[in-house]
Amino acid sequence: MQRFFGLPPSGELTNETVAVMKRPRCGLSDVEPFGETIRWKKSTLSYRIAGYNLSIPTSKVHKIFRAAWKLWSNVAPMKFRKRRRKEADIAISFHNGDHEDGSPFDGTGGILAHAFVPGFGIGGDVHFDADEDWSFNSTGFNLFAVAVHEFGHALGLPHSSDPGAIMYPAYNFDPKDEVLLSFRDVKDVQHLYGISPNFASLFAKRPPPRTPDKCDPDLSFDAVTELQQEVLFFKDRFMWRKHPQFDETGITLISSLWPDSVPHYLDAVYENVEGNLNVFFKGHQYWVLRQLTLEEGFPRNIWDLGFPSRIKSVDAALHFRNERYTVFFTGHECWRYNEQQKMMEGSPTLIEQQWSGIPTPIDAAVVYEGLVHFFKGNIHYKFDFNSKYVSSSPANDLLECRENDDTEQTQMR
Ligand SMILES: [Zn+2]
Ligand SMILES: [Zn+2]
């Protein structure tokens, strides 16, 4: 289960594992039974919406469900028709607590919904927990996002361990994101039903988003930071967490650890151990979190740190725990920030003077195991302070890519 959610697979019930287990999620098991895949044998499916009692108007709910089915019919050659008749293939309903199918709901939070694999009777049916605060905007649980996931089950799809997939078991809708089928979801449903004739034209301009792959030789990073004993590698809306005691580095969503206020596609991140702070940079703004909570008054403008207005963003940040200062990298320059006095020290210097052999501008930087690590494109540069020696290797070498790790992902390339 820990591996499934990108946590270090210690087998121990850590606080973080408990937190993940408590996260809102789908009621279906993550471990799928072996056997042949179950799918509908026809390409037009009917659905009906059984009575419900929600604060969202009926017409809105119908619209949400129609749009959710459309995401699937855009990629697979399927048609979904709403019916009033009882004999629809798929019945969608809202229930409180025990609703006599052997999988009672649990009130607010926890299990949000579940669905049944294709088949007669209850097969293909979708149940939502009526006790949730369902919504179609940013408050409460997004009915659209959960419906797309459950409809995937109603079509016969199991859970995916890819945190970018709609079929990931935990509720991972972030109001900053659009609800889209990922590359993985598309491949999985097309494996069951084939490819929609409209697929190529619909997705020509904007293919389904792929979750970054740690074995990709072209992998680059947005930001890298230490976090207590771990090293975190940020990319898009994801991060890999490298823990010294575990040899597997899992990928997870940034939002699985930090609140939605932390932006995606970050520029730089560092940990200020003494202040127990994590600092995130994107564009001309920065966010400070104490443990996992956003400090009041953030985001703030990076100019508040002492940058002149010509600086529009920060490429990377390097924090020195013992010396209590942080070096910021912007283009070809670096800036030294005194964390105790909370001010910039002097004028910027050229990166090539201070860090000879490091190409600029850089993507990310971190101090780790006595060396300074820089990342630019798909290359990782290790800078030795004492000898000033620079060595290079592939950017993803700290993520321990082993070919077997991502067999499925490799096959899809
Ligand atoms: Zn599910
Ligand atoms: Zn049920």
Coordinates of C-alpha atoms in Angstrom, one line a residue, residues 4-317:
F4 CA 1.2 2.2 -4.3
F5 CA 1.0 5.7 -2.8
G6 CA 4.7 6.7 -3.4
L7 CA 5.6 6.4 0.3
P8 CA 8.9 4.8 1.5
P9 CA 7.9 1.1 1.7
S10 CA 8.9 0.5 5.3
G11 CA 6.0 -1.8 6.1
E12 CA 5.6 0.3 9.3
L13 CA 2.5 2.3 10.2
T14 CA 4.2 5.7 10.1
N15 CA 2.2 8.9 10.8
E16 CA 2.4 9.7 7.2
T17 CA 1.1 6.3 6.2
V18 CA -1.8 6.7 8.6
A19 CA -2.5 10.1 7.0
V20 CA -2.6 8.6 3.6
M21 CA -4.9 5.8 4.7
K22 CA -7.3 8.5 6.1
R23 CA -7.2 10.5 2.9
P24 CA -10.5 10.6 1.1
R25 CA -10.6 7.9 -1.6
C26 CA -12.6 5.5 -3.6
G27 CA -14.0 2.5 -1.8
L28 CA -12.7 -0.1 -4.2
S29 CA -9.7 -2.2 -3.3
D30 CA -6.3 -1.3 -4.8
V31 CA -5.4 -4.9 -5.3
E32 CA -7.2 -6.3 -8.2
P33 CA -8.1 -10.0 -8.4
F34 CA -6.3 -12.0 -11.1
G35 CA -8.3 -13.2 -14.1
E36 CA -9.6 -11.9 -17.3
T37 CA -10.5 -8.3 -17.7
I38 CA -14.2 -7.6 -17.4
R39 CA -15.7 -5.3 -20.0
W40 CA -19.0 -4.5 -21.7
K41 CA -19.6 -6.4 -24.9
K42 CA -21.6 -3.6 -26.5
S43 CA -20.5 -0.1 -27.5
T44 CA -23.7 1.9 -26.5
L45 CA -24.4 1.9 -22.8
S46 CA -27.5 3.3 -21.1
Y47 CA -27.4 5.0 -17.7
R48 CA -30.0 6.4 -15.3
I49 CA -29.8 8.6 -12.3
A50 CA -31.7 7.3 -9.3
G51 CA -33.3 9.7 -6.9
Y52 CA -31.0 11.9 -4.8
N53 CA -31.2 14.7 -2.4
L54 CA -28.4 17.1 -2.9
S55 CA -28.0 20.8 -2.7
I56 CA -26.8 20.9 -6.3
P57 CA -29.7 21.4 -8.8
T58 CA -30.7 18.3 -10.8
S59 CA -29.9 19.9 -14.1
K60 CA -26.4 20.6 -12.9
V61 CA -25.9 17.0 -11.8
H62 CA -27.1 15.7 -15.2
K63 CA -24.7 18.0 -16.9
I64 CA -21.8 16.8 -14.7
F65 CA -22.5 13.2 -15.5
R66 CA -22.9 13.8 -19.2
A67 CA -19.5 15.6 -19.2
A68 CA -17.9 12.8 -17.2
W69 CA -19.1 10.2 -19.7
K70 CA -17.9 12.4 -22.5
L71 CA -14.3 12.3 -21.3
W72 CA -14.4 8.5 -21.8
S73 CA -16.3 8.5 -25.1
N74 CA -13.7 11.0 -26.5
V75 CA -11.0 8.4 -26.3
A76 CA -12.8 5.0 -26.7
P77 CA -15.5 4.1 -29.3
M78 CA -18.4 4.2 -26.8
K79 CA -21.7 6.0 -26.6
F80 CA -23.5 6.8 -23.4
R81 CA -27.3 7.4 -23.4
K82 CA -29.3 8.7 -20.4
R83 CA -32.5 6.7 -19.8
R84 CA -35.4 7.0 -17.4
R85 CA -36.2 3.3 -17.6
K86 CA -35.2 1.0 -14.9
E87 CA -33.4 -1.4 -17.2
A88 CA -30.5 1.0 -17.9
D89 CA -27.1 -0.8 -17.9
I90 CA -25.7 1.6 -15.3
A91 CA -27.6 3.0 -12.4
I92 CA -26.0 6.0 -10.6
S93 CA -27.3 6.8 -7.1
F94 CA -26.5 8.5 -3.9
H95 CA -26.7 6.6 -0.6
N96 CA -26.2 7.2 3.2
G97 CA -24.3 4.7 5.3
D98 CA -25.3 1.1 4.9
H99 CA -27.2 0.7 1.6
E100 CA -27.3 -3.1 1.5
D101 CA -24.6 -3.9 -1.0
G102 CA -22.0 -5.1 1.5
S103 CA -20.0 -1.9 1.3
P104 CA -21.5 0.6 3.7
F105 CA -20.5 4.3 3.3
D106 CA -18.8 6.0 6.3
G107 CA -20.3 9.5 6.6
T108 CA -18.3 12.6 5.7
G109 CA -14.7 12.1 4.3
G110 CA -13.1 8.6 4.0
I111 CA -14.8 6.6 1.3
L112 CA -16.4 8.9 -1.3
A113 CA -17.9 6.5 -3.8
H114 CA -17.6 3.1 -5.3
A115 CA -18.7 1.3 -8.4
F116 CA -19.2 -2.2 -9.7
V117 CA -17.4 -3.9 -12.6
P118 CA -19.5 -4.4 -15.8
G119 CA -22.2 -7.0 -15.7
F120 CA -26.0 -7.6 -15.2
G121 CA -28.0 -6.2 -12.3
I122 CA -25.7 -4.2 -10.0
G123 CA -22.8 -4.6 -12.5
G124 CA -21.6 -1.2 -13.7
D125 CA -23.6 0.6 -11.1
V126 CA -22.1 3.7 -9.4
H127 CA -22.8 4.7 -5.8
F128 CA -21.8 8.1 -4.3
D129 CA -21.7 8.7 -0.5
A130 CA -24.7 11.1 0.0
D131 CA -23.1 12.4 3.2
E132 CA -20.2 14.2 1.4
D133 CA -20.2 17.9 0.6
W134 CA -20.5 17.4 -3.1
S135 CA -19.8 20.4 -5.3
F136 CA -18.8 21.3 -8.8
N137 CA -16.4 24.1 -7.9
S138 CA -13.5 24.3 -5.4
T139 CA -15.3 23.7 -2.1
G140 CA -16.1 20.2 -0.9
F141 CA -15.5 17.2 -3.1
N142 CA -15.6 17.8 -6.8
L143 CA -18.5 15.6 -8.1
F144 CA -17.1 15.7 -11.7
A145 CA -13.7 14.4 -10.7
V146 CA -15.1 11.6 -8.7
A147 CA -17.7 10.7 -11.3
V148 CA -15.0 10.4 -14.0
H149 CA -13.1 8.0 -11.7
E150 CA -16.1 5.9 -10.8
F151 CA -17.3 5.7 -14.4
G152 CA -13.9 4.3 -15.2
H153 CA -14.6 1.4 -12.8
A154 CA -18.1 1.0 -14.4
L155 CA -16.3 0.5 -17.7
G156 CA -14.1 -2.2 -16.1
L157 CA -10.9 -0.2 -15.2
P158 CA -9.0 -1.1 -12.0
H159 CA -7.1 1.4 -9.9
S160 CA -3.8 2.8 -11.2
S161 CA -0.7 3.4 -9.1
D162 CA 0.1 6.3 -11.4
P163 CA -0.6 9.5 -9.3
G164 CA -1.4 11.4 -12.4
A165 CA -4.2 9.0 -13.5
I166 CA -7.9 9.6 -12.9
M167 CA -7.9 6.0 -11.8
Y168 CA -5.5 6.7 -8.9
P169 CA -7.5 5.5 -5.8
A170 CA -7.1 8.7 -3.6
Y171 CA -9.1 11.8 -4.2
N172 CA -6.4 14.0 -5.8
F173 CA -8.4 16.7 -7.5
D174 CA -6.7 20.0 -7.2
P175 CA -8.8 23.2 -8.0
K176 CA -5.7 24.5 -9.9
D177 CA -6.1 21.6 -12.4
E178 CA -8.5 20.7 -15.1
V179 CA -10.0 17.2 -14.8
L180 CA -8.4 15.3 -17.7
L181 CA -7.8 11.6 -18.5
S182 CA -4.1 11.0 -18.3
F183 CA -2.1 9.2 -20.9
R184 CA -2.3 6.1 -18.6
D185 CA -6.1 6.3 -18.4
V186 CA -6.4 6.6 -22.1
K187 CA -4.1 3.6 -22.8
D188 CA -6.0 1.5 -20.3
V189 CA -9.5 2.2 -21.6
Q190 CA -8.4 1.9 -25.2
H191 CA -6.9 -1.5 -24.3
L192 CA -10.4 -2.6 -23.3
Y193 CA -12.5 -1.0 -26.0
G194 CA -10.3 0.3 -28.8
I195 CA -9.7 3.8 -30.0
S196 CA -12.4 6.3 -30.7
P197 CA -12.5 7.4 -34.4
N198 CA -12.4 11.0 -33.1
F199 CA -9.4 10.5 -30.9
A200 CA -6.6 11.6 -33.2
S201 CA -8.3 14.8 -34.2
L202 CA -9.6 15.7 -30.7
F203 CA -6.1 15.3 -29.1
A204 CA -3.9 16.4 -32.0
K205 CA -3.2 19.7 -30.5
R206 CA -3.2 18.7 -26.8
P207 CA -2.3 15.0 -26.1
P208 CA -3.4 13.5 -22.8
P209 CA -0.9 14.5 -20.0
R210 CA 1.8 12.0 -19.2
T211 CA 3.1 11.5 -15.7
P212 CA 6.9 12.1 -15.6
D213 CA 8.9 8.9 -15.7
K214 CA 12.1 8.7 -13.5
C215 CA 13.7 6.4 -16.2
D216 CA 13.2 9.0 -18.9
P217 CA 16.7 9.9 -20.1
D218 CA 15.5 13.4 -20.9
L219 CA 14.1 14.0 -17.5
S220 CA 14.8 17.4 -16.0
F221 CA 13.6 18.9 -12.7
D222 CA 11.8 22.1 -11.7
A223 CA 13.4 22.2 -8.2
V224 CA 15.2 19.9 -5.7
T225 CA 15.3 20.3 -1.9
E226 CA 16.2 18.5 1.2
L227 CA 13.3 17.8 3.6
Q228 CA 14.5 16.4 6.9
Q229 CA 16.2 13.2 5.9
E230 CA 14.7 13.1 2.4
V231 CA 15.6 14.7 -0.9
L232 CA 12.6 15.9 -3.0
F233 CA 12.7 16.2 -6.7
F234 CA 9.9 18.4 -8.2
K235 CA 8.5 18.1 -11.7
D236 CA 5.2 19.6 -12.9
R237 CA 2.6 18.7 -10.3
F238 CA 4.6 15.7 -9.0
M239 CA 7.6 15.0 -6.8
W240 CA 9.9 12.0 -6.1
R241 CA 10.8 11.4 -2.5
K242 CA 14.3 9.9 -1.9
H243 CA 14.6 8.5 1.6
P244 CA 18.1 7.4 2.8
Q245 CA 16.8 4.1 4.3
F246 CA 14.8 2.9 1.4
D247 CA 16.1 2.0 -2.0
E248 CA 13.0 2.7 -3.9
T249 CA 12.1 6.3 -4.8
G250 CA 8.4 6.8 -5.4
I251 CA 6.5 9.5 -7.3
T252 CA 3.6 11.3 -5.7
L253 CA 1.6 14.5 -6.1
I254 CA 2.9 17.7 -4.5
S255 CA -0.6 18.1 -3.1
S256 CA -0.3 14.7 -1.4
L257 CA 2.0 16.3 1.2
W258 CA 1.4 20.1 1.0
P259 CA -1.9 22.0 0.8
D260 CA -3.4 23.2 -2.5
S261 CA -1.8 26.6 -1.8
V262 CA 1.6 25.3 -2.9
P263 CA 1.8 25.9 -6.7
H264 CA 2.8 23.4 -9.4
Y265 CA 5.6 23.9 -11.9
L266 CA 7.8 25.4 -9.2
D267 CA 11.0 27.4 -9.9
A268 CA 12.8 26.7 -6.6
V269 CA 12.3 25.2 -3.2
Y270 CA 14.5 25.1 0.0
E271 CA 14.1 23.9 3.5
N272 CA 15.1 26.2 6.4
V273 CA 15.7 23.7 9.1
E274 CA 16.2 26.1 11.9
G275 CA 13.0 28.0 11.2
N276 CA 11.2 24.7 10.4
L277 CA 10.2 26.3 7.2
N278 CA 9.8 25.3 3.6
V279 CA 10.1 28.0 1.0
F280 CA 8.6 27.7 -2.5
F281 CA 9.3 30.0 -5.5
K282 CA 7.3 30.4 -8.7
G283 CA 7.5 33.5 -10.9
H284 CA 7.8 36.7 -8.8
Q285 CA 6.1 35.1 -5.8
Y286 CA 7.2 32.9 -2.9
W287 CA 5.3 30.9 -0.3
V288 CA 6.5 30.0 3.2
L289 CA 5.1 27.0 5.0
R290 CA 5.7 26.1 8.6
Q291 CA 5.6 22.3 8.6
L292 CA 2.6 21.8 6.4
T293 CA 0.7 25.1 6.9
L294 CA 1.0 28.2 4.8
E295 CA 2.3 31.2 6.9
E296 CA 0.0 34.2 7.1
G297 CA 0.4 36.9 4.4
F298 CA 1.9 34.5 1.8
P299 CA 2.5 34.4 -1.1
R300 CA 4.7 37.5 -1.1
N301 CA 6.7 39.2 -3.8
I302 CA 10.3 38.0 -4.2
W303 CA 11.4 41.7 -4.1
D304 CA 10.5 41.6 -0.4
L305 CA 13.6 39.4 0.0
G306 CA 15.8 42.2 -1.4
F307 CA 15.9 41.4 -5.1
P308 CA 15.8 44.4 -7.4
S309 CA 12.7 44.7 -9.7
R310 CA 14.7 43.5 -12.7
I311 CA 14.6 40.0 -11.2
K312 CA 11.4 38.3 -12.3
S313 CA 12.0 34.8 -10.9
V314 CA 14.4 32.6 -9.1
D315 CA 16.0 29.6 -10.9
A316 CA 17.2 27.7 -7.8
A317 CA 17.9 28.1 -4.1

